[in-house]
PDB file of C-alpha atoms in Angstrom:
ATOM      1  CA  MET A 713      46.003  -1.435 -73.986  1.00  0.00           C
ATOM      2  CA  GLU A 714      47.160   1.815 -72.613  1.00  0.00           C
ATOM      3  CA  SER A 715      43.791   3.412 -73.106  1.00  0.00           C
ATOM      4  CA  VAL A 716      42.039   0.620 -71.162  1.00  0.00           C
ATOM      5  CA  GLU A 717      44.482   0.948 -68.282  1.00  0.00           C
ATOM      6  CA  GLN A 718      44.113   4.731 -68.307  1.00  0.00           C
ATOM      7  CA  ALA A 719      40.332   4.417 -68.345  1.00  0.00           C
ATOM      8  CA  MET A 720      40.447   2.053 -65.367  1.00  0.00           C
ATOM      9  CA  LEU A 721      42.733   4.382 -63.455  1.00  0.00           C
ATOM     10  CA  THR A 722      40.594   7.419 -64.142  1.00  0.00           C
ATOM     11  CA  THR A 723      37.272   5.689 -63.296  1.00  0.00           C
ATOM     12  CA  SER A 724      38.363   3.726 -60.200  1.00  0.00           C
ATOM     13  CA  PRO A 725      38.555   5.608 -56.909  1.00  0.00           C
ATOM     14  CA  PRO A 726      41.930   6.109 -55.276  1.00  0.00           C
ATOM     15  CA  ILE A 727      43.070   3.477 -52.809  1.00  0.00           C
ATOM     16  CA  ASN A 728      43.151   6.043 -50.004  1.00  0.00           C
ATOM     17  CA  ALA A 729      39.446   6.753 -50.541  1.00  0.00           C
ATOM     18  CA  ILE A 730      38.606   3.046 -50.383  1.00  0.00           C
ATOM     19  CA  GLN A 731      40.609   2.672 -47.177  1.00  0.00           C
ATOM     20  CA  GLU A 732      38.876   5.712 -45.698  1.00  0.00           C
ATOM     21  CA  VAL A 733      35.418   4.314 -46.525  1.00  0.00           C
ATOM     22  CA  ASP A 734      36.432   0.925 -45.147  1.00  0.00           C
ATOM     23  CA  SER A 735      37.675   2.574 -41.958  1.00  0.00           C
ATOM     24  CA  GLN A 736      34.422   4.525 -41.601  1.00  0.00           C
ATOM     25  CA  PHE A 737      32.349   1.375 -42.105  1.00  0.00           C
ATOM     26  CA  SER A 738      34.439  -0.439 -39.523  1.00  0.00           C
ATOM     27  CA  ALA A 739      33.935   2.421 -37.050  1.00  0.00           C
ATOM     28  CA  VAL A 740      30.167   2.430 -37.659  1.00  0.00           C
ATOM     29  CA  ILE A 741      29.947  -1.324 -37.229  1.00  0.00           C
ATOM     30  CA  TYR A 742      32.038  -1.182 -34.049  1.00  0.00           C
ATOM     31  CA  ASP A 743      29.879   1.623 -32.606  1.00  0.00           C
ATOM     32  CA  LEU A 744      26.735  -0.265 -33.517  1.00  0.00           C
ATOM     33  CA  SER A 745      27.991  -3.464 -31.905  1.00  0.00           C
ATOM     34  CA  GLN A 746      28.884  -1.510 -28.738  1.00  0.00           C
ATOM     35  CA  GLN A 747      25.378  -0.026 -28.628  1.00  0.00           C
ATOM     36  CA  VAL A 748      23.803  -3.444 -29.141  1.00  0.00           C
ATOM     37  CA  GLN A 749      25.981  -4.935 -26.397  1.00  0.00           C
ATOM     38  CA  GLY A 750      24.995  -2.098 -24.042  1.00  0.00           C
ATOM     39  CA  ALA A 751      21.335  -2.593 -24.854  1.00  0.00           C
ATOM     40  CA  MET A 752      21.653  -6.348 -24.263  1.00  0.00           C
ATOM     41  CA  GLU A 753      23.299  -5.726 -20.878  1.00  0.00           C
ATOM     42  CA  ASP A 754      20.504  -3.302 -19.945  1.00  0.00           C
ATOM     43  CA  LEU A 755      17.895  -5.861 -20.998  1.00  0.00           C
ATOM     44  CA  LEU A 756      19.598  -8.544 -18.921  1.00  0.00           C
ATOM     45  CA  LYS A 757      19.558  -6.240 -15.878  1.00  0.00           C
ATOM     46  CA  MET A 758      15.861  -5.531 -16.442  1.00  0.00           C
ATOM     47  CA  ILE A 759      15.092  -9.240 -16.844  1.00  0.00           C
ATOM     48  CA  ASN A 760      16.876 -10.014 -13.574  1.00  0.00           C
ATOM     49  CA  GLU A 761      15.011  -7.208 -11.823  1.00  0.00           C
ATOM     50  CA  ILE A 762      11.702  -8.496 -13.193  1.00  0.00           C
ATOM     51  CA  GLU A 763      12.509 -11.993 -11.943  1.00  0.00           C
ATOM     52  CA  VAL A 764      13.293 -10.667  -8.452  1.00  0.00           C
ATOM     53  CA  GLN A 765      10.135  -8.549  -8.396  1.00  0.00           C
ATOM     54  CA  SER A 766       8.095 -11.474  -9.696  1.00  0.00           C
ATOM     55  CA  ALA A 767       9.392 -13.710  -6.936  1.00  0.00           C
ATOM     56  CA  GLU A 768       8.504 -11.057  -4.342  1.00  0.00           C
ATOM     57  CA  VAL A 769       4.999 -10.655  -5.767  1.00  0.00           C
ATOM     58  CA  THR A 770       4.494 -14.426  -5.816  1.00  0.00           C
ATOM     59  CA  GLN A 771       5.635 -14.662  -2.207  1.00  0.00           C
ATOM     60  CA  GLU A 772       3.290 -11.845  -1.191  1.00  0.00           C
ATOM     61  CA  MET A 773       0.415 -13.545  -3.018  1.00  0.00           C
ATOM     62  CA  GLU A 774       1.087 -16.764  -1.090  1.00  0.00           C
ATOM     63  CA  LYS A 775       1.013 -14.833   2.190  1.00  0.00           C
ATOM     64  CA  CYS A 776      -2.279 -13.210   1.202  1.00  0.00           C
ATOM     65  CA  LYS A 777      -3.714 -16.567   0.217  1.00  0.00           C
ATOM     66  CA  GLU A 778      -2.744 -18.085   3.561  1.00  0.00           C
ATOM     67  CA  SER A 779      -4.207 -15.094   5.388  1.00  0.00           C
ATOM     68  CA  ALA A 780      -7.451 -15.341   3.423  1.00  0.00           C
ATOM     69  CA  LEU A 781      -7.725 -19.056   4.224  1.00  0.00           C
ATOM     70  CA  GLU A 782      -7.183 -18.341   7.914  1.00  0.00           C
ATOM     71  CA  ARG A 783      -9.832 -15.597   7.844  1.00  0.00           C
ATOM     72  CA  ARG A 784     -12.240 -17.916   6.059  1.00  0.00           C
ATOM     73  CA  LYS A 785     -11.721 -20.576   8.706  1.00  0.00           C
ATOM     74  CA  ALA A 786     -12.319 -18.043  11.491  1.00  0.00           C
ATOM     75  CA  ILE A 787     -15.483 -16.771   9.779  1.00  0.00           C
ATOM     76  CA  GLU A 788     -16.758 -20.333   9.333  1.00  0.00           C
ATOM     77  CA  GLU A 789     -16.166 -20.992  13.032  1.00  0.00           C
ATOM     78  CA  GLU A 790     -18.030 -17.783  13.967  1.00  0.00           C
ATOM     79  CA  LYS A 791     -20.865 -18.779  11.650  1.00  0.00           C
ATOM     80  CA  GLU A 792     -21.164 -22.147  13.378  1.00  0.00           C
ATOM     81  CA  CYS A 793     -21.257 -20.442  16.800  1.00  0.00           C
ATOM     82  CA  PHE A 794     -23.998 -18.052  15.656  1.00  0.00           C
ATOM     83  CA  GLN A 795     -25.978 -20.901  14.156  1.00  0.00           C
ATOM     84  CA  LYS A 796     -25.714 -22.896  17.381  1.00  0.00           C
ATOM     85  CA  ALA A 797     -26.816 -19.846  19.355  1.00  0.00           C
ATOM     86  CA  ALA A 798     -29.719 -19.228  16.974  1.00  0.00           C
ATOM     87  CA  PHE A 799     -30.835 -22.847  17.227  1.00  0.00           C
ATOM     88  CA  ALA A 800     -30.565 -22.670  20.997  1.00  0.00           C
ATOM     89  CA  VAL A 801     -32.759 -19.554  21.029  1.00  0.00           C
ATOM     90  CA  LEU A 802     -35.268 -21.237  18.744  1.00  0.00           C
ATOM     91  CA  ASP A 803     -35.304 -24.287  21.010  1.00  0.00           C
ATOM     92  CA  VAL A 804     -35.949 -22.070  24.025  1.00  0.00           C
ATOM     93  CA  LEU A 805     -38.712 -20.244  22.194  1.00  0.00           C
ATOM     94  CA  ASN A 806     -40.240 -23.490  20.945  1.00  0.00           C
ATOM     95  CA  SER A 807     -40.140 -25.094  24.383  1.00  0.00           C
ATOM     96  CA  GLY A 808     -41.737 -21.971  25.840  1.00  0.00           C
ATOM     97  CA  GLU A 809     -44.455 -22.135  23.205  1.00  0.00           C
ATOM     98  CA  CYS A 810     -45.069 -25.771  23.993  1.00  0.00           C
ATOM     99  CA  LYS A 811     -45.508 -24.937  27.673  1.00  0.00           C
ATOM    100  CA  GLN A 812     -47.957 -22.165  26.808  1.00  0.00           C
ATOM    101  CA  ASN A 813     -49.906 -24.490  24.552  1.00  0.00           C
ATOM    102  CA  GLU A 814     -50.047 -27.082  27.323  1.00  0.00           C
ATOM    103  CA  GLN A 815     -51.391 -24.465  29.708  1.00  0.00           C
ATOM    104  CA  TYR A 816     -54.111 -23.504  27.248  1.00  0.00           C
ATOM    105  CA  ASP A 817     -55.004 -27.137  26.734  1.00  0.00           C
ATOM    106  CA  LEU A 818     -55.601 -27.688  30.435  1.00  0.00           C
TER     107      LEU A 818
END
């Protein structure tokens, strides 16, 4: 039995070495968790900033849409005025032509 116990003692690492490795693993895991937490906080800040920017862009798009609709309405109104003026000119020209034709007929 002594030889088995001696073999186990000589092949197993000292307890201090195991504690040191355990301590190093704990430190690595702690550092890693701190880095992950920092990264998560940074991501949350970026997400919030994106949401704010997105809301601003959406608001600006709505303003542009309203402005475009107003411009379209104004252009449509101008178009109607020009069409009325063009028809009025055509009516004047047509009535003038009719008078000339009547003069030729006489």
